[in-house]
Amino acid sequence: MSRLLTIAGAQMGPTQRADSRAATLDRLVALLEQAAARGAQLVVFPELAFTTFFPRWPMERDAPELLASFEPAMPNPAVQPLFDRARALGVGFYIGYAELTPEGRRFNSAITVGPDGQILFKYRKIHLPGSDHVKDGQKYQQLEKMYFEYGDLGFPVARGPQAWGRPVLGMLVCNDRRWPEGWRCLGLQGVELVMVGYNSAAYDPNGGESESEELRTFHSILAAQSNAYMNASWAIAVAKAGDEDGAGLIGGSVIVDPNGQVVAQATTKADEVILAEIDLDACRQGKEKMFNFAAHRRPQHYGRIVQQVGAVVPE
């Protein structure tokens, strides 16, 4: 019997720096309700879904605005209504957020929550882009390396509940989707659905012209398609999009099948739900044939990928 699961991407339009947390939470709950009304069992939200993309703004480490952008626990009173509504609807979700641990460590994290409102597992972003210091003369910054530590949980997978067909689930966050190593770590664990939330710049607001918004959107979708195919997995990549205080973010939220084909795609840069019923057993073709890792993979020949960049290439 096929294992069918209805998943939704809850793309968000921009969240401005001045927007209240309560207003943003109301948008998240509304998107959840829209997805549930269309039959979704699992809803995927973007990276840093509760706030604007605050790493573009220089702030001191103990600045009240910066600290207010982090979640000291998950859930917590400020986000509990989303958990409560999801549990009442019997819908699970993935969501990205800024994590502040009890020890004071800070991560760009994501969790997956089951239909019972309980957290299934957590992931902390490993491939942090940007800079660890403020760059002089730039109107906008990308300060993820300054505000977050590199993730320390590796690339875990978890089994979803029986109501979802017991899928093998994996998570990435934003820039992780561009690096094949993370996908392959998940693929080697038999992943059947990779969930990704992102906030990706549509262009260089400081004047660079080497990449257009169209090219960046193409690359974003390409990463989901190619890595889903090469790991015989479903993938869902969901944006926070549009103009945040003058800085553009790409849209392009997609659901991709294990053959790398797009089966649903957002058409706006606003709050929008995309939906697909996915057959988890569609992963078997790739996992048992073309990408049967046990039969065809040859890791003994992959040593070069751990050598230093800049090593001499023999003539």
Tab-separated table of C-alpha atoms in Angstrom:
chain	number	residue	atom	x	y	z
A	1	MET	CA	0.000	0.000	0.000
A	2	SER	CA	1.301	3.431	-0.929
A	3	ARG	CA	2.277	5.794	1.869
A	4	LEU	CA	0.625	9.089	1.012
A	5	LEU	CA	1.305	12.312	2.894
A	6	THR	CA	-0.130	15.746	2.120
A	7	ILE	CA	2.476	18.444	2.684
A	8	ALA	CA	2.257	22.213	2.380
A	9	GLY	CA	4.756	24.996	2.037
A	10	ALA	CA	3.696	28.111	3.965
A	11	GLN	CA	5.630	30.777	2.103
A	12	MET	CA	5.710	34.112	3.913
A	13	GLY	CA	5.866	37.568	2.447
A	14	PRO	CA	8.211	40.084	4.060
A	15	THR	CA	8.358	40.697	7.799
A	16	GLN	CA	9.494	44.233	8.484
A	17	ARG	CA	11.813	45.167	11.317
A	18	ALA	CA	9.018	47.171	12.982
A	19	ASP	CA	6.408	44.389	12.764
A	20	SER	CA	5.300	43.038	16.126
A	21	ARG	CA	5.907	39.433	17.079
A	22	ALA	CA	2.172	39.047	17.721
A	23	ALA	CA	1.293	40.188	14.202
A	24	THR	CA	3.808	37.792	12.691
A	25	LEU	CA	2.476	34.924	14.798
A	26	ASP	CA	-1.041	35.706	13.569
A	27	ARG	CA	0.224	35.311	9.987
A	28	LEU	CA	1.801	31.962	10.813
A	29	VAL	CA	-1.399	30.672	12.388
A	30	ALA	CA	-3.436	31.905	9.399
A	31	LEU	CA	-1.137	30.080	6.974
A	32	LEU	CA	-1.358	26.932	9.092
A	33	GLU	CA	-5.148	27.115	9.030
A	34	GLN	CA	-5.218	27.662	5.259
A	35	ALA	CA	-2.989	24.644	4.730
A	36	ALA	CA	-5.023	22.462	7.103
A	37	ALA	CA	-8.256	23.477	5.359
A	38	ARG	CA	-6.758	22.133	2.121
A	39	GLY	CA	-5.871	18.824	3.728
A	40	ALA	CA	-2.255	19.366	4.759
A	41	GLN	CA	-0.863	17.021	7.383
A	42	LEU	CA	2.583	18.649	7.569
A	43	VAL	CA	3.278	22.363	6.997
A	44	VAL	CA	6.745	23.789	6.295
A	45	PHE	CA	7.492	27.387	7.298
A	46	PRO	CA	10.589	29.450	6.393
A	47	GLU	CA	13.871	30.057	8.176
A	48	LEU	CA	13.689	32.614	11.038
A	49	ALA	CA	9.932	32.636	10.605
A	50	PHE	CA	9.092	34.590	13.774
A	51	THR	CA	11.146	37.686	12.885
A	52	THR	CA	12.529	39.779	10.092
A	53	PHE	CA	15.912	38.629	8.769
A	54	PHE	CA	17.696	40.466	11.580
A	55	PRO	CA	21.297	39.478	10.624
A	56	ARG	CA	21.241	42.311	8.080
A	57	TRP	CA	21.294	44.820	10.976
A	58	PRO	CA	24.416	45.470	13.119
A	59	MET	CA	23.603	45.179	16.829
A	60	GLU	CA	25.553	44.620	20.019
A	61	ARG	CA	25.413	41.070	21.362
A	62	ASP	CA	23.317	42.126	24.368
A	63	ALA	CA	21.103	44.633	22.507
A	64	PRO	CA	17.458	44.216	23.580
A	65	GLU	CA	16.266	44.069	19.963
A	66	LEU	CA	18.709	41.278	19.135
A	67	LEU	CA	17.881	39.287	22.265
A	68	ALA	CA	14.159	39.664	21.534
A	69	SER	CA	14.750	37.954	18.174
A	70	PHE	CA	15.881	34.724	19.883
A	71	GLU	CA	13.721	31.998	21.402
A	72	PRO	CA	14.932	31.026	24.901
A	73	ALA	CA	12.900	27.807	24.737
A	74	MET	CA	10.762	26.046	22.199
A	75	PRO	CA	7.909	26.328	22.633
A	76	ASN	CA	7.646	29.456	24.771
A	77	PRO	CA	4.692	31.715	25.637
A	78	ALA	CA	5.264	33.953	22.609
A	79	VAL	CA	4.935	31.058	20.136
A	80	GLN	CA	2.689	28.675	22.083
A	81	PRO	CA	-0.459	29.687	20.127
A	82	LEU	CA	1.035	28.185	16.960
A	83	PHE	CA	1.694	24.892	18.742
A	84	ASP	CA	-1.767	24.919	20.284
A	85	ARG	CA	-3.527	25.576	16.981
A	86	ALA	CA	-1.484	22.946	15.162
A	87	ARG	CA	-2.295	20.358	17.819
A	88	ALA	CA	-5.996	21.254	17.683
A	89	LEU	CA	-5.962	20.791	13.904
A	90	GLY	CA	-3.874	17.603	14.094
A	91	VAL	CA	-1.239	19.115	11.801
A	92	GLY	CA	2.529	18.956	12.205
A	93	PHE	CA	5.012	21.589	11.093
A	94	TYR	CA	8.644	22.513	10.425
A	95	ILE	CA	9.726	25.986	11.473
A	96	GLY	CA	12.996	27.899	11.574
A	97	TYR	CA	13.937	30.194	14.452
A	98	ALA	CA	16.826	31.817	16.299
A	99	GLU	CA	17.684	29.576	19.255
A	100	LEU	CA	19.151	30.820	22.542
A	101	THR	CA	20.195	27.910	24.750
A	102	PRO	CA	20.149	27.991	28.570
A	103	GLU	CA	23.957	28.227	28.410
A	104	GLY	CA	23.757	31.318	26.212
A	105	ARG	CA	24.714	29.679	22.919
A	106	ARG	CA	23.006	30.906	19.746
A	107	PHE	CA	22.041	28.903	16.686
A	108	ASN	CA	19.998	29.298	13.514
A	109	SER	CA	17.764	26.310	14.148
A	110	ALA	CA	14.731	24.413	12.917
A	111	ILE	CA	12.405	21.895	14.507
A	112	THR	CA	9.818	19.475	13.230
A	113	VAL	CA	6.677	19.118	15.341
A	114	GLY	CA	4.330	16.152	15.110
A	115	PRO	CA	0.523	16.324	14.871
A	116	ASP	CA	0.357	15.883	18.654
A	117	GLY	CA	2.259	19.143	19.201
A	118	GLN	CA	5.432	17.388	20.382
A	119	ILE	CA	8.836	18.173	18.893
A	120	LEU	CA	10.137	15.232	16.851
A	121	PHE	CA	13.686	16.530	16.392
A	122	LYS	CA	15.867	19.613	15.992
A	123	TYR	CA	18.473	20.760	13.478
A	124	ARG	CA	21.019	23.592	13.786
A	125	LYS	CA	22.251	25.269	10.591
A	126	ILE	CA	25.777	24.257	9.655
A	127	HIS	CA	26.591	26.215	6.489
A	128	LEU	CA	26.478	29.794	7.784
A	129	PRO	CA	26.958	32.445	5.083
A	130	GLY	CA	27.959	36.052	5.549
A	131	SER	CA	30.525	37.651	7.814
A	132	ASP	CA	31.600	37.519	11.457
A	133	HIS	CA	32.082	41.281	11.548
A	134	VAL	CA	30.423	44.453	10.305
A	135	LYS	CA	31.738	45.532	6.917
A	136	ASP	CA	32.316	49.258	6.691
A	137	GLY	CA	30.435	51.233	4.092
A	138	GLN	CA	27.660	48.703	3.517
A	139	LYS	CA	24.047	49.725	3.948
A	140	TYR	CA	23.017	46.123	4.625
A	141	GLN	CA	25.037	43.385	6.278
A	142	GLN	CA	24.914	39.598	6.371
A	143	LEU	CA	26.018	38.816	9.908
A	144	GLU	CA	25.011	35.203	10.482
A	145	LYS	CA	28.576	34.279	11.411
A	146	MET	CA	28.548	37.037	14.028
A	147	TYR	CA	25.164	36.221	15.543
A	148	PHE	CA	25.144	32.401	15.340
A	149	GLU	CA	27.435	29.494	16.089
A	150	TYR	CA	27.891	26.702	13.566
A	151	GLY	CA	25.401	23.908	14.159
A	152	ASP	CA	26.628	21.079	16.363
A	153	LEU	CA	23.975	18.385	15.843
A	154	GLY	CA	25.167	17.053	12.503
A	155	PHE	CA	22.487	16.089	9.976
A	156	PRO	CA	19.976	13.981	11.915
A	157	VAL	CA	16.921	12.186	10.562
A	158	ALA	CA	13.808	11.081	12.402
A	159	ARG	CA	10.821	8.878	11.682
A	160	GLY	CA	7.525	10.675	11.362
A	161	PRO	CA	4.399	9.265	13.015
A	162	GLN	CA	2.301	6.406	11.705
A	163	ALA	CA	-0.372	8.866	10.536
A	164	TRP	CA	2.185	10.222	8.056
A	165	GLY	CA	3.338	6.787	6.854
A	166	ARG	CA	6.433	6.716	9.092
A	167	PRO	CA	8.568	8.778	6.672
A	168	VAL	CA	12.281	9.266	7.202
A	169	LEU	CA	12.494	13.039	7.668
A	170	GLY	CA	15.469	15.358	7.356
A	171	MET	CA	15.946	19.104	7.783
A	172	LEU	CA	18.221	21.768	6.344
A	173	VAL	CA	18.191	25.554	6.740
A	174	CYS	CA	18.663	28.025	3.882
A	175	ASN	CA	22.308	28.010	2.726
A	176	ASP	CA	22.619	24.313	3.651
A	177	ARG	CA	20.529	23.467	0.575
A	178	ARG	CA	23.315	24.677	-1.708
A	179	TRP	CA	25.854	22.197	-0.298
A	180	PRO	CA	25.498	18.583	-1.455
A	181	GLU	CA	27.250	17.166	1.607
A	182	GLY	CA	24.269	17.832	3.873
A	183	TRP	CA	21.827	16.201	1.472
A	184	ARG	CA	24.105	13.191	1.089
A	185	CYS	CA	24.409	12.795	4.867
A	186	LEU	CA	20.612	12.673	4.974
A	187	GLY	CA	20.442	10.428	1.908
A	188	LEU	CA	22.808	7.899	3.455
A	189	GLN	CA	20.332	7.607	6.324
A	190	GLY	CA	17.500	6.790	3.922
A	191	VAL	CA	15.789	10.183	3.971
A	192	GLU	CA	12.442	10.343	2.161
A	193	LEU	CA	11.499	13.988	2.728
A	194	VAL	CA	13.929	16.885	3.163
A	195	MET	CA	12.423	20.108	4.558
A	196	VAL	CA	14.162	23.442	4.039
A	197	GLY	CA	13.205	26.953	5.075
A	198	TYR	CA	15.117	29.937	3.714
A	199	ASN	CA	15.535	33.732	3.618
A	200	SER	CA	17.690	34.316	0.528
A	201	ALA	CA	18.686	37.703	-0.840
A	202	ALA	CA	17.182	38.556	-4.217
A	203	TYR	CA	20.119	40.754	-5.151
A	204	ASP	CA	23.102	42.467	-3.592
A	205	PRO	CA	21.633	45.605	-1.954
A	206	ASN	CA	25.150	47.048	-1.742
A	207	GLY	CA	25.504	47.333	-5.490
A	208	GLY	CA	26.870	44.022	-6.781
A	209	GLU	CA	25.440	43.026	-10.155
A	210	SER	CA	26.930	39.579	-10.741
A	211	GLU	CA	23.689	37.734	-9.895
A	212	SER	CA	20.178	38.763	-10.800
A	213	GLU	CA	17.088	37.863	-8.816
A	214	GLU	CA	16.111	35.482	-11.622
A	215	LEU	CA	19.464	33.691	-11.455
A	216	ARG	CA	19.364	33.417	-7.657
A	217	THR	CA	15.837	31.991	-7.818
A	218	PHE	CA	16.938	29.533	-10.513
A	219	HIS	CA	19.842	28.393	-8.340
A	220	SER	CA	17.542	27.943	-5.337
A	221	ILE	CA	15.138	25.723	-7.252
A	222	LEU	CA	17.977	23.892	-8.993
A	223	ALA	CA	19.518	22.964	-5.631
A	224	ALA	CA	16.254	21.385	-4.482
A	225	GLN	CA	15.690	19.550	-7.763
A	226	SER	CA	19.197	18.176	-8.213
A	227	ASN	CA	19.701	17.074	-4.618
A	228	ALA	CA	16.250	15.510	-4.359
A	229	TYR	CA	17.032	13.482	-7.480
A	230	MET	CA	20.539	12.434	-6.399
A	231	ASN	CA	19.252	11.258	-3.017
A	232	ALA	CA	15.943	9.799	-4.259
A	233	SER	CA	13.984	11.950	-1.837
A	234	TRP	CA	11.072	14.332	-1.834
A	235	ALA	CA	12.078	17.916	-1.021
A	236	ILE	CA	10.179	21.000	0.052
A	237	ALA	CA	11.937	24.376	0.139
A	238	VAL	CA	9.997	27.344	1.507
A	239	ALA	CA	10.872	31.052	1.368
A	240	LYS	CA	10.320	34.208	3.269
A	241	ALA	CA	10.127	36.528	0.278
A	242	GLY	CA	9.647	40.116	-0.824
A	243	ASP	CA	11.013	43.482	0.289
A	244	GLU	CA	12.094	43.670	3.939
A	245	ASP	CA	12.972	47.266	4.750
A	246	GLY	CA	14.503	47.777	1.313
A	247	ALA	CA	16.315	44.432	1.066
A	248	GLY	CA	14.774	41.970	-1.379
A	249	LEU	CA	14.311	38.254	-0.713
A	250	ILE	CA	13.609	35.677	-3.423
A	251	GLY	CA	10.470	33.551	-3.485
A	252	GLY	CA	10.399	30.363	-5.514
A	253	SER	CA	9.066	27.995	-2.848
A	254	VAL	CA	8.802	24.497	-4.327
A	255	ILE	CA	7.851	20.895	-3.693
A	256	VAL	CA	10.037	18.498	-5.671
A	257	ASP	CA	9.614	14.776	-6.281
A	258	PRO	CA	12.369	12.101	-6.117
A	259	ASN	CA	12.900	12.444	-9.884
A	260	GLY	CA	13.763	16.102	-9.414
A	261	GLN	CA	10.508	17.352	-10.921
A	262	VAL	CA	8.710	20.369	-9.456
A	263	VAL	CA	5.169	19.358	-8.480
A	264	ALA	CA	4.132	22.627	-6.793
A	265	GLN	CA	5.593	26.135	-6.861
A	266	ALA	CA	4.701	29.514	-5.390
A	267	THR	CA	3.666	32.217	-7.840
A	268	THR	CA	3.964	35.281	-5.575
A	269	LYS	CA	6.277	36.822	-2.974
A	270	ALA	CA	3.461	37.116	-0.457
A	271	ASP	CA	1.958	34.796	2.144
A	272	GLU	CA	1.011	31.784	0.029
A	273	VAL	CA	0.326	28.085	0.565
A	274	ILE	CA	1.575	25.483	-1.902
A	275	LEU	CA	0.360	21.905	-1.513
A	276	ALA	CA	1.012	18.399	-2.803
A	277	GLU	CA	0.028	14.866	-1.884
A	278	ILE	CA	3.275	12.928	-2.002
A	279	ASP	CA	3.798	9.194	-2.311
A	280	LEU	CA	6.712	8.320	-0.051
A	281	ASP	CA	7.161	4.990	-1.819
A	282	ALA	CA	8.096	6.925	-4.965
A	283	CYS	CA	11.561	7.164	-3.362
A	284	ARG	CA	12.097	3.422	-3.772
A	285	GLN	CA	12.835	3.521	-7.522
A	286	GLY	CA	15.892	5.711	-7.022
A	287	LYS	CA	17.003	4.170	-3.742
A	288	GLU	CA	16.870	0.611	-5.083
A	289	LYS	CA	18.281	1.258	-8.571
A	290	MET	CA	20.206	4.323	-9.770
A	291	PHE	CA	21.098	5.571	-6.282
A	292	ASN	CA	21.389	2.287	-4.443
A	293	PHE	CA	24.274	3.489	-2.306
A	294	ALA	CA	25.186	0.052	-0.941
A	295	ALA	CA	25.533	-1.360	-4.457
A	296	HIS	CA	27.045	1.521	-6.392
A	297	ARG	CA	28.697	4.035	-4.074
A	298	ARG	CA	32.519	3.926	-3.940
A	299	PRO	CA	33.616	5.938	-0.906
A	300	GLN	CA	37.138	4.487	-1.044
A	301	HIS	CA	37.736	6.774	-4.022
A	302	TYR	CA	36.288	9.932	-2.460
A	303	GLY	CA	39.358	10.951	-0.458
A	304	ARG	CA	40.024	14.083	-2.490
A	305	ILE	CA	36.941	15.810	-1.118
A	306	VAL	CA	38.636	16.077	2.293
A	307	GLN	CA	41.951	17.403	0.967
A	308	GLN	CA	42.892	21.035	1.388
A	309	VAL	CA	41.642	23.474	-1.204
A	310	GLY	CA	44.614	24.600	-3.235
A	311	ALA	CA	46.373	21.220	-3.282
A	312	VAL	CA	48.609	20.733	-6.316
A	313	VAL	CA	46.786	19.050	-9.168
A	314	PRO	CA	49.070	16.576	-10.989
A	315	GLU	CA	49.624	17.248	-14.679
